[in-house]
Amino acid sequence: MAGLVGRRDKNSAQSIRGSRIVVAIVIGILFGGIFALLYPNGFASSNHSSQFQGRRLAKSILQIGSTSCESSELVNMLKSDLADLSTKNDELKKKVRDLSKKLMAAEQKNGNAEKQVIVVGEPQKAGPFGTVKGIRTNPIVLADDTVNPRLLKILKKVAVQNELIVALANSNVKAMLEAQVTSIKKIGIPNYLVVALDNEIADFCKENDVPFYTRDPDEEIDSVAKTGGNHAVSGLKFRILREFLQLGYSVLLSDVDIVYLQNPFDHIYRDSDVESMSDGHDNMTAYGYNDVSDDPSMGWARYAHTMRIWVYNSGFFYLRPTLPAIELLDRVADRLSHPPPAWDQAVFNEELFFPSYPGYIALHASKRTMDRYMFMNSKTLFKQVRKDGNLKKLKPVIVHLNYHPDKLPRMKAVMEFYFNEKHDALEPFPDGSDW
């Protein structure tokens, strides 16, 4: 009986030792997995402190089987070490984020990164041939209501679906503004706003129930706004329109030498940062063509192909409130504010169309040319449309008297021709100008 008891005690002791070994192995596997997650590249890439803690953990695991009375203290020590490692891991992640921010800031300063990054979706695989389409419509910016609360209050009343026509005017162009307002009211366009650059225009708007906005005093540009001619005032729009876009509104910028015959918002695609009417007078010049340059001195290589397009008209264009549209306004306004003097339409098109090259980073804005018969310039009207029986039946959205200096009488004739169906109203005028 005593022998039996002795064997039983011996077996129990062996069982306890075996259980301890199993526990040690299980804990070893557990912490081995933790180490693999925290240090995928091994301890060689860790700092000295982490290596020391790792050795402590390894040593502790080996000691697990020595005595059961130490297990509680050992578990607490392991938990403490694990917490320390987790804290250090969080600190490393924070350092990485800080370094990434500093790197991005440095790249932005050097002009080698976008000013703001917008994530538009997860990376995608390219589809089958002929099915791949790039992103054409940039997302709109988040509206900043703090930019100009007074203007925002006006826009909320005037705009329709967050878009409106904006015309700048001072007393020098009052007569043309009156003609334009007449056409606006004839069509019944509600979302039309005049930026009144002087008191006379503000008074005119009040008397004729035309929504208007007067800017806050600005010594730098007030003298131009109040006394400048058509081109000088035209250059101001790039600075003034910025706040409209920042507030989250799409803007159809309109010079005052434009007659409205239909609501333009029924004919805008809204798929690009910029939609503009063209100064082109046919399909090739309006939409682009391959032009061949000839240099006989080059012999066999005398012919060189070029791509050409007539400029966009900076007196009638639609801007969505996107980062590229705002950057366009900033670029043009900045160039026009520094010597040498430049024509706003030339600068507007250079920023839109010139590509990046050494020393220059181009604007990445999507563009759309408006239908040249719907958004018609006066060269197209007087040289082509009025002489064609079929084209005369078309009713454009607008007619822009941009090609002619006798703007007001031609504006009135256009309204007679299209509104009052006076078929000979355009006949007295020459194709071009007398000078």
GROMACS .gro file of C-alpha atoms in nm:
model
  435
    1MET     CA    1   0.000   0.000   0.000
    2ALA     CA    2   0.283   0.237   0.085
    3GLY     CA    3   0.450   0.153  -0.246
    4LEU     CA    4   0.130   0.238  -0.425
    5VAL     CA    5   0.111   0.572  -0.250
    6GLY     CA    6   0.472   0.644  -0.334
    7ARG     CA    7   0.417   0.571  -0.702
    8ARG     CA    8   0.105   0.792  -0.697
    9ASP     CA    9   0.301   1.083  -0.545
   10LYS     CA   10   0.575   1.030  -0.799
   11ASN     CA   11   0.326   1.030  -1.088
   12SER     CA   12   0.156   1.344  -0.952
   13ALA     CA   13   0.486   1.528  -0.935
   14GLN     CA   14   0.570   1.427  -1.290
   15SER     CA   15   0.224   1.539  -1.403
   16ILE     CA   16   0.270   1.883  -1.241
   17ARG     CA   17   0.611   1.924  -1.403
   18GLY     CA   18   0.464   1.820  -1.737
   19SER     CA   19   0.182   2.073  -1.700
   20ARG     CA   20   0.433   2.346  -1.627
   21ILE     CA   21   0.628   2.261  -1.938
   22VAL     CA   22   0.311   2.271  -2.148
   23VAL     CA   23   0.218   2.609  -1.998
   24ALA     CA   24   0.567   2.742  -2.070
   25ILE     CA   25   0.546   2.627  -2.431
   26VAL     CA   26   0.201   2.783  -2.478
   27ILE     CA   27   0.314   3.115  -2.330
   28GLY     CA   28   0.628   3.102  -2.541
   29ILE     CA   29   0.420   3.057  -2.855
   30LEU     CA   30   0.188   3.338  -2.747
   31PHE     CA   31   0.466   3.588  -2.690
   32GLY     CA   32   0.645   3.469  -2.998
   33GLY     CA   33   0.338   3.577  -3.195
   34ILE     CA   34   0.334   3.913  -3.015
   35PHE     CA   35   0.701   3.970  -3.100
   36ALA     CA   36   0.633   3.881  -3.463
   37LEU     CA   37   0.361   4.148  -3.479
   38LEU     CA   38   0.560   4.418  -3.300
   39TYR     CA   39   0.894   4.344  -3.465
   40PRO     CA   40   0.835   4.195  -3.811
   41ASN     CA   41   1.196   4.273  -3.908
   42GLY     CA   42   1.345   4.122  -3.595
   43PHE     CA   43   1.518   4.279  -3.299
   44ALA     CA   44   1.803   4.412  -3.517
   45SER     CA   45   1.587   4.710  -3.625
   46SER     CA   46   1.471   4.792  -3.271
   47ASN     CA   47   1.641   5.032  -3.035
   48HIS     CA   48   1.854   4.920  -2.742
   49SER     CA   49   1.573   4.961  -2.491
   50SER     CA   50   1.342   4.736  -2.690
   51GLN     CA   51   1.617   4.470  -2.717
   52PHE     CA   52   1.663   4.479  -2.342
   53GLN     CA   53   1.291   4.435  -2.285
   54GLY     CA   54   1.286   4.149  -2.533
   55ARG     CA   55   1.564   3.970  -2.344
   56ARG     CA   56   1.371   4.023  -2.022
   57LEU     CA   57   1.065   3.862  -2.174
   58ALA     CA   58   1.263   3.567  -2.311
   59LYS     CA   59   1.435   3.510  -1.980
   60SER     CA   60   1.103   3.528  -1.801
   61ILE     CA   61   0.949   3.265  -2.026
   62LEU     CA   62   1.237   3.024  -1.954
   63GLN     CA   63   1.183   3.071  -1.586
   64ILE     CA   64   0.813   2.989  -1.600
   65GLY     CA   65   0.862   2.620  -1.527
   66SER     CA   66   1.085   2.675  -1.224
   67THR     CA   67   0.817   2.736  -0.966
   68SER     CA   68   0.441   2.788  -0.963
   69CYS     CA   69   0.453   3.049  -0.687
   70GLU     CA   70   0.625   3.296  -0.921
   71SER     CA   71   0.365   3.268  -1.201
   72SER     CA   72   0.142   3.553  -1.082
   73GLU     CA   73   0.436   3.791  -1.046
   74LEU     CA   74   0.566   3.681  -1.386
   75VAL     CA   75   0.234   3.745  -1.560
   76ASN     CA   76   0.219   4.093  -1.412
   77MET     CA   77   0.573   4.163  -1.529
   78LEU     CA   78   0.491   4.040  -1.879
   79LYS     CA   79   0.182   4.260  -1.892
   80SER     CA   80   0.391   4.559  -1.785
   81ASP     CA   81   0.651   4.492  -2.054
   82LEU     CA   82   0.380   4.445  -2.316
   83ALA     CA   83   0.224   4.779  -2.218
   84ASP     CA   84   0.565   4.949  -2.248
   85LEU     CA   85   0.615   4.804  -2.594
   86SER     CA   86   0.269   4.915  -2.703
   87THR     CA   87   0.338   5.270  -2.580
   88LYS     CA   88   0.669   5.283  -2.767
   89ASN     CA   89   0.499   5.154  -3.080
   90ASP     CA   90   0.243   5.436  -3.060
   91GLU     CA   91   0.525   5.687  -3.016
   92LEU     CA   92   0.702   5.553  -3.325
   93LYS     CA   93   0.380   5.580  -3.528
   94LYS     CA   94   0.340   5.943  -3.413
   95LYS     CA   95   0.698   6.023  -3.517
   96VAL     CA   96   0.633   5.873  -3.861
   97ARG     CA   97   0.318   6.084  -3.902
   98ASP     CA   98   0.507   6.398  -3.796
   99LEU     CA   99   0.788   6.327  -4.040
  100SER     CA  100   0.536   6.268  -4.320
  101LYS     CA  101   0.372   6.603  -4.249
  102LYS     CA  102   0.709   6.781  -4.253
  103LEU     CA  103   0.803   6.614  -4.580
  104MET     CA  104   0.472   6.714  -4.742
  105ALA     CA  105   0.513   7.072  -4.620
  106ALA     CA  106   0.863   7.086  -4.768
  107GLU     CA  107   0.739   6.953  -5.103
  108GLN     CA  108   0.453   7.200  -5.109
  109LYS     CA  109   0.696   7.484  -5.042
  110ASN     CA  110   0.906   7.377  -5.338
  111GLY     CA  111   0.604   7.347  -5.564
  112ASN     CA  112   0.654   6.973  -5.610
  113ALA     CA  113   0.328   6.862  -5.448
  114GLU     CA  114  -0.037   6.953  -5.475
  115LYS     CA  115  -0.160   7.223  -5.239
  116GLN     CA  116  -0.434   6.997  -5.115
  117VAL     CA  117  -0.486   6.623  -5.164
  118ILE     CA  118  -0.829   6.477  -5.214
  119VAL     CA  119  -0.875   6.101  -5.198
  120VAL     CA  120  -1.133   6.011  -5.461
  121GLY     CA  121  -1.136   5.636  -5.413
  122GLU     CA  122  -0.936   5.318  -5.385
  123PRO     CA  123  -0.677   5.231  -5.653
  124GLN     CA  124  -0.834   5.041  -5.939
  125LYS     CA  125  -0.714   4.799  -6.201
  126ALA     CA  126  -0.740   4.915  -6.560
  127GLY     CA  127  -1.030   4.758  -6.742
  128PRO     CA  128  -1.039   4.605  -7.091
  129PHE     CA  129  -0.926   4.803  -7.395
  130GLY     CA  130  -1.160   5.090  -7.476
  131THR     CA  131  -1.334   5.090  -7.138
  132VAL     CA  132  -1.091   5.303  -6.935
  133LYS     CA  133  -1.203   5.657  -6.855
  134GLY     CA  134  -1.010   5.903  -6.639
  135ILE     CA  135  -1.166   6.132  -6.383
  136ARG     CA  136  -1.280   6.453  -6.553
  137THR     CA  137  -1.494   6.624  -6.293
  138ASN     CA  138  -1.299   6.750  -5.991
  139PRO     CA  139  -1.481   6.754  -5.656
  140ILE     CA  140  -1.602   7.090  -5.533
  141VAL     CA  141  -1.432   7.254  -5.236
  142LEU     CA  142  -1.581   7.266  -4.890
  143ALA     CA  143  -1.762   7.598  -4.861
  144ASP     CA  144  -1.601   7.846  -4.622
  145ASP     CA  145  -1.881   8.064  -4.485
  146THR     CA  146  -1.635   8.287  -4.300
  147VAL     CA  147  -1.479   8.426  -4.618
  148ASN     CA  148  -1.746   8.691  -4.678
  149PRO     CA  149  -2.065   8.657  -4.470
  150ARG     CA  150  -2.222   8.965  -4.632
  151LEU     CA  151  -2.175   8.827  -4.983
  152LEU     CA  152  -2.295   8.485  -4.868
  153LYS     CA  153  -2.622   8.635  -4.749
  154ILE     CA  154  -2.680   8.784  -5.096
  155LEU     CA  155  -2.586   8.464  -5.276
  156LYS     CA  156  -2.832   8.259  -5.073
  157LYS     CA  157  -3.109   8.486  -5.201
  158VAL     CA  158  -2.999   8.517  -5.565
  159ALA     CA  159  -2.839   8.187  -5.662
  160VAL     CA  160  -3.037   7.894  -5.799
  161GLN     CA  161  -2.891   7.553  -5.713
  162ASN     CA  162  -2.573   7.728  -5.600
  163GLU     CA  163  -2.495   7.894  -5.933
  164LEU     CA  164  -2.546   8.239  -6.080
  165ILE     CA  165  -2.445   8.486  -6.349
  166VAL     CA  166  -2.208   8.759  -6.229
  167ALA     CA  167  -2.145   9.082  -6.421
  168LEU     CA  168  -1.900   9.355  -6.317
  169ALA     CA  169  -1.985   9.712  -6.412
  170ASN     CA  170  -1.894  10.073  -6.348
  171SER     CA  171  -2.058  10.387  -6.488
  172ASN     CA  172  -1.839  10.372  -6.803
  173VAL     CA  173  -2.037  10.070  -6.926
  174LYS     CA  174  -2.376  10.163  -6.785
  175ALA     CA  175  -2.551  10.181  -7.124
  176MET     CA  176  -2.443   9.829  -7.217
  177LEU     CA  177  -2.541   9.704  -6.872
  178GLU     CA  178  -2.890   9.848  -6.927
  179ALA     CA  179  -2.918   9.658  -7.256
  180GLN     CA  180  -2.802   9.338  -7.092
  181VAL     CA  181  -3.043   9.373  -6.801
  182THR     CA  182  -3.325   9.421  -7.053
  183SER     CA  183  -3.238   9.087  -7.215
  184ILE     CA  184  -3.203   8.916  -6.875
  185LYS     CA  185  -3.550   9.028  -6.771
  186LYS     CA  186  -3.693   8.938  -7.112
  187ILE     CA  187  -3.577   8.578  -7.065
  188GLY     CA  188  -3.668   8.572  -6.698
  189ILE     CA  189  -3.331   8.465  -6.557
  190PRO     CA  190  -3.354   8.498  -6.177
  191ASN     CA  191  -2.996   8.418  -6.071
  192TYR     CA  192  -2.824   8.727  -6.207
  193LEU     CA  193  -2.602   8.951  -5.991
  194VAL     CA  194  -2.422   9.276  -6.072
  195VAL     CA  195  -2.103   9.361  -5.889
  196ALA     CA  196  -2.146   9.738  -5.872
  197LEU     CA  197  -1.806   9.905  -5.886
  198ASP     CA  198  -1.935  10.256  -5.819
  199ASN     CA  199  -2.236  10.433  -5.672
  200GLU     CA  200  -2.396  10.511  -6.008
  201ILE     CA  201  -2.425  10.141  -6.093
  202ALA     CA  202  -2.552  10.062  -5.744
  203ASP     CA  203  -2.822  10.328  -5.783
  204PHE     CA  204  -2.916  10.193  -6.126
  205CYS     CA  205  -2.958   9.843  -5.980
  206LYS     CA  206  -3.174   9.972  -5.697
  207GLU     CA  207  -3.399  10.164  -5.935
  208ASN     CA  208  -3.441   9.867  -6.168
  209ASP     CA  209  -3.476   9.594  -5.905
  210VAL     CA  210  -3.154   9.422  -6.011
  211PRO     CA  211  -2.968   9.220  -5.745
  212PHE     CA  212  -2.628   9.375  -5.682
  213TYR     CA  213  -2.328   9.353  -5.455
  214THR     CA  214  -2.084   9.628  -5.359
  215ARG     CA  215  -1.741   9.528  -5.244
  216ASP     CA  216  -1.573   9.645  -4.926
  217PRO     CA  217  -1.331   9.937  -4.979
  218ASP     CA  218  -0.997   9.833  -5.126
  219GLU     CA  219  -0.750  10.112  -5.206
  220GLU     CA  220  -0.544   9.887  -5.432
  221ILE     CA  221  -0.818   9.827  -5.688
  222ASP     CA  222  -1.089  10.084  -5.616
  223SER     CA  223  -0.933  10.340  -5.850
  224VAL     CA  224  -0.935  10.088  -6.135
  225ALA     CA  225  -1.286   9.972  -6.053
  226LYS     CA  226  -1.435  10.322  -6.059
  227THR     CA  227  -1.246  10.485  -6.346
  228GLY     CA  228  -1.100  10.202  -6.553
  229GLY     CA  229  -1.208  10.114  -6.903
  230ASN     CA  230  -1.346   9.784  -7.026
  231HIS     CA  231  -1.014   9.594  -7.023
  232ALA     CA  232  -0.907   9.733  -6.686
  233VAL     CA  233  -1.235   9.632  -6.524
  234SER     CA  234  -1.213   9.294  -6.694
  235GLY     CA  235  -0.890   9.221  -6.511
  236LEU     CA  236  -1.053   9.276  -6.171
  237LYS     CA  237  -1.291   8.984  -6.204
  238PHE     CA  238  -1.025   8.725  -6.136
  239ARG     CA  239  -0.973   8.864  -5.787
  240ILE     CA  240  -1.338   8.930  -5.713
  241LEU     CA  241  -1.470   8.591  -5.827
  242ARG     CA  242  -1.246   8.399  -5.587
  243GLU     CA  243  -1.475   8.461  -5.290
  244PHE     CA  244  -1.776   8.330  -5.482
  245LEU     CA  245  -1.599   7.999  -5.538
  246GLN     CA  246  -1.470   7.981  -5.181
  247LEU     CA  247  -1.827   8.015  -5.062
  248GLY     CA  248  -1.916   7.710  -5.270
  249TYR     CA  249  -2.097   7.876  -5.563
  250SER     CA  250  -2.052   7.813  -5.935
  251VAL     CA  251  -2.016   8.134  -6.134
  252LEU     CA  252  -2.099   8.221  -6.493
  253LEU     CA  253  -1.889   8.532  -6.547
  254SER     CA  254  -2.042   8.773  -6.798
  255ASP     CA  255  -1.909   9.088  -6.961
  256VAL     CA  256  -2.175   9.352  -7.014
  257ASP     CA  257  -2.152   9.347  -7.397
  258ILE     CA  258  -2.354   9.024  -7.406
  259VAL     CA  259  -2.720   8.977  -7.503
  260TYR     CA  260  -2.904   8.685  -7.342
  261LEU     CA  261  -3.156   8.501  -7.558
  262GLN     CA  262  -3.200   8.181  -7.354
  263ASN     CA  263  -3.119   8.070  -7.000
  264PRO     CA  264  -2.754   7.959  -7.020
  265PHE     CA  265  -2.784   7.720  -6.727
  266ASP     CA  266  -2.998   7.495  -6.946
  267HIS     CA  267  -2.699   7.448  -7.179
  268ILE     CA  268  -2.402   7.402  -6.946
  269TYR     CA  269  -2.247   7.055  -6.898
  270ARG     CA  270  -2.085   7.110  -6.554
  271ASP     CA  271  -1.830   6.833  -6.618
  272SER     CA  272  -1.518   7.052  -6.615
  273ASP     CA  273  -1.348   7.310  -6.399
  274VAL     CA  274  -1.385   7.568  -6.677
  275GLU     CA  275  -1.643   7.597  -6.955
  276SER     CA  276  -1.583   7.890  -7.186
  277MET     CA  277  -1.708   8.034  -7.511
  278SER     CA  278  -1.455   8.050  -7.791
  279ASP     CA  279  -1.330   8.332  -8.009
  280GLY     CA  280  -1.316   8.076  -8.290
  281HIS     CA  281  -1.524   8.147  -8.601
  282ASP     CA  282  -1.562   7.789  -8.733
  283ASN     CA  283  -1.536   7.434  -8.604
  284MET     CA  284  -1.161   7.413  -8.655
  285THR     CA  285  -1.071   7.737  -8.482
  286ALA     CA  286  -1.321   7.688  -8.202
  287TYR     CA  287  -1.244   7.325  -8.120
  288GLY     CA  288  -0.885   7.283  -8.235
  289TYR     CA  289  -0.697   7.155  -8.539
  290ASN     CA  290  -0.364   7.027  -8.665
  291ASP     CA  291  -0.179   7.309  -8.837
  292VAL     CA  292   0.131   7.232  -9.048
  293SER     CA  293   0.425   7.471  -9.036
  294ASP     CA  294   0.655   7.482  -9.338
  295ASP     CA  295   1.029   7.556  -9.317
  296PRO     CA  296   1.185   7.487  -9.662
  297SER     CA  297   1.538   7.528  -9.521
  298MET     CA  298   1.494   7.195  -9.340
  299GLY     CA  299   1.463   7.000  -9.664
  300TRP     CA  300   1.317   6.655  -9.597
  301ALA     CA  301   1.193   6.772  -9.251
  302ARG     CA  302   1.046   7.099  -9.376
  303TYR     CA  303   0.695   7.024  -9.243
  304ALA     CA  304   0.620   7.033  -8.869
  305HIS     CA  305   0.278   6.968  -8.724
  306THR     CA  306   0.134   7.204  -8.465
  307MET     CA  307  -0.185   7.200  -8.260
  308ARG     CA  308  -0.386   7.519  -8.261
  309ILE     CA  309  -0.706   7.650  -8.106
  310TRP     CA  310  -0.854   8.000  -8.094
  311VAL     CA  311  -0.848   8.145  -7.744
  312TYR     CA  312  -1.122   8.111  -7.486
  313ASN     CA  313  -1.305   8.435  -7.426
  314SER     CA  314  -1.229   8.570  -7.080
  315GLY     CA  315  -1.554   8.767  -7.088
  316PHE     CA  316  -1.784   8.467  -7.069
  317PHE     CA  317  -1.690   8.151  -6.882
  318TYR     CA  318  -1.837   7.917  -6.622
  319LEU     CA  319  -1.635   7.809  -6.317
  320ARG     CA  320  -1.719   7.529  -6.079
  321PRO     CA  321  -1.597   7.581  -5.720
  322THR     CA  322  -1.297   7.347  -5.746
  323LEU     CA  323  -0.933   7.380  -5.646
  324PRO     CA  324  -0.809   7.409  -6.009
  325ALA     CA  325  -1.066   7.684  -6.081
  326ILE     CA  326  -0.956   7.881  -5.776
  327GLU     CA  327  -0.591   7.827  -5.865
  328LEU     CA  328  -0.665   7.961  -6.214
  329LEU     CA  329  -0.808   8.282  -6.066
  330ASP     CA  330  -0.509   8.317  -5.835
  331ARG     CA  331  -0.257   8.267  -6.113
  332VAL     CA  332  -0.418   8.514  -6.351
  333ALA     CA  333  -0.477   8.778  -6.080
  334ASP     CA  334  -0.117   8.747  -5.965
  335ARG     CA  335   0.026   8.788  -6.314
  336LEU     CA  336  -0.197   9.086  -6.391
  337SER     CA  337  -0.086   9.259  -6.071
  338HIS     CA  338   0.282   9.260  -6.168
  339PRO     CA  339   0.468   9.418  -6.460
  340PRO     CA  340   0.492   9.399  -6.749
  341PRO     CA  341   0.132   9.495  -6.833
  342ALA     CA  342  -0.066   9.209  -6.986
  343TRP     CA  343  -0.404   9.151  -7.145
  344ASP     CA  344  -0.622   8.944  -6.913
  345GLN     CA  345  -0.754   8.722  -7.194
  346ALA     CA  346  -0.403   8.629  -7.307
  347VAL     CA  347  -0.296   8.544  -6.951
  348PHE     CA  348  -0.620   8.351  -6.890
  349ASN     CA  349  -0.551   8.127  -7.190
  350GLU     CA  350  -0.180   8.084  -7.123
  351GLU     CA  351  -0.254   7.954  -6.775
  352LEU     CA  352  -0.523   7.721  -6.908
  353PHE     CA  353  -0.333   7.573  -7.202
  354PHE     CA  354   0.044   7.594  -7.154
  355PRO     CA  355   0.191   7.261  -7.034
  356SER     CA  356   0.447   7.208  -6.761
  357TYR     CA  357   0.808   7.253  -6.869
  358PRO     CA  358   1.143   7.301  -6.692
  359GLY     CA  359   1.099   7.583  -6.442
  360TYR     CA  360   0.721   7.598  -6.474
  361ILE     CA  361   0.442   7.381  -6.329
  362ALA     CA  362   0.124   7.407  -6.531
  363LEU     CA  363  -0.231   7.437  -6.405
  364HIS     CA  364  -0.412   7.102  -6.411
  365ALA     CA  365  -0.765   7.214  -6.490
  366SER     CA  366  -1.024   7.036  -6.702
  367LYS     CA  367  -1.170   7.246  -6.986
  368ARG     CA  368  -1.473   7.242  -7.212
  369THR     CA  369  -1.535   7.462  -7.514
  370MET     CA  370  -1.896   7.579  -7.539
  371ASP     CA  371  -2.101   7.518  -7.852
  372ARG     CA  372  -1.998   7.800  -8.082
  373TYR     CA  373  -2.349   7.841  -8.229
  374MET     CA  374  -2.520   7.844  -7.889
  375PHE     CA  375  -2.263   8.070  -7.724
  376MET     CA  376  -2.196   8.289  -8.024
  377ASN     CA  377  -1.935   8.558  -8.077
  378SER     CA  378  -2.015   8.853  -8.300
  379LYS     CA  379  -1.772   8.751  -8.575
  380THR     CA  380  -1.967   8.427  -8.622
  381LEU     CA  381  -2.296   8.616  -8.623
  382PHE     CA  382  -2.208   8.895  -8.865
  383LYS     CA  383  -1.978   8.707  -9.104
  384GLN     CA  384  -2.160   8.376  -9.121
  385VAL     CA  385  -2.492   8.326  -8.944
  386ARG     CA  386  -2.681   8.629  -9.071
  387LYS     CA  387  -2.591   8.534  -9.430
  388ASP     CA  388  -2.708   8.172  -9.405
  389GLY     CA  389  -3.081   8.100  -9.435
  390ASN     CA  390  -3.065   7.791  -9.216
  391LEU     CA  391  -2.835   7.932  -8.949
  392LYS     CA  392  -3.055   8.241  -8.918
  393LYS     CA  393  -3.330   8.013  -8.787
  394LEU     CA  394  -3.116   7.905  -8.493
  395LYS     CA  395  -3.166   8.083  -8.163
  396PRO     CA  396  -2.840   8.111  -7.970
  397VAL     CA  397  -2.817   8.122  -7.592
  398ILE     CA  398  -2.612   8.441  -7.598
  399VAL     CA  399  -2.446   8.673  -7.848
  400HIS     CA  400  -2.125   8.833  -7.732
  401LEU     CA  401  -2.032   9.153  -7.917
  402ASN     CA  402  -1.663   9.093  -7.853
  403TYR     CA  403  -1.537   9.142  -8.208
  404HIS     CA  404  -1.686   9.489  -8.262
  405PRO     CA  405  -1.623   9.829  -8.100
  406ASP     CA  406  -1.973   9.964  -8.178
  407LYS     CA  407  -2.113   9.733  -7.915
  408LEU     CA  408  -2.430   9.911  -7.798
  409PRO     CA  409  -2.600   9.959  -8.139
  410ARG     CA  410  -2.519   9.601  -8.233
  411MET     CA  411  -2.658   9.475  -7.900
  412LYS     CA  412  -2.983   9.656  -7.971
  413ALA     CA  413  -2.991   9.516  -8.325
  414VAL     CA  414  -2.942   9.162  -8.192
  415MET     CA  415  -3.240   9.205  -7.960
  416GLU     CA  416  -3.451   9.341  -8.247
  417PHE     CA  417  -3.351   9.047  -8.466
  418TYR     CA  418  -3.416   8.767  -8.215
  419PHE     CA  419  -3.676   8.909  -7.977
  420ASN     CA  420  -3.885   9.117  -8.215
  421GLU     CA  421  -3.814   8.906  -8.529
  422LYS     CA  422  -3.705   9.209  -8.728
  423HIS     CA  423  -3.524   9.014  -8.999
  424ASP     CA  424  -3.329   9.304  -9.144
  425ALA     CA  425  -3.209   9.443  -8.810
  426LEU     CA  426  -2.855   9.315  -8.862
  427GLU     CA  427  -2.818   9.426  -9.222
  428PRO     CA  428  -2.692   9.784  -9.175
  429PHE     CA  429  -2.372   9.668  -9.005
  430PRO     CA  430  -2.050   9.570  -9.183
  431ASP     CA  431  -1.889   9.232  -9.115
  432GLY     CA  432  -1.612   9.395  -8.921
  433SER     CA  433  -1.550   9.744  -8.796
  434ASP     CA  434  -1.477  10.064  -8.985
  435TRP     CA  435  -1.136  10.092  -8.820
   0.00000   0.00000   0.00000
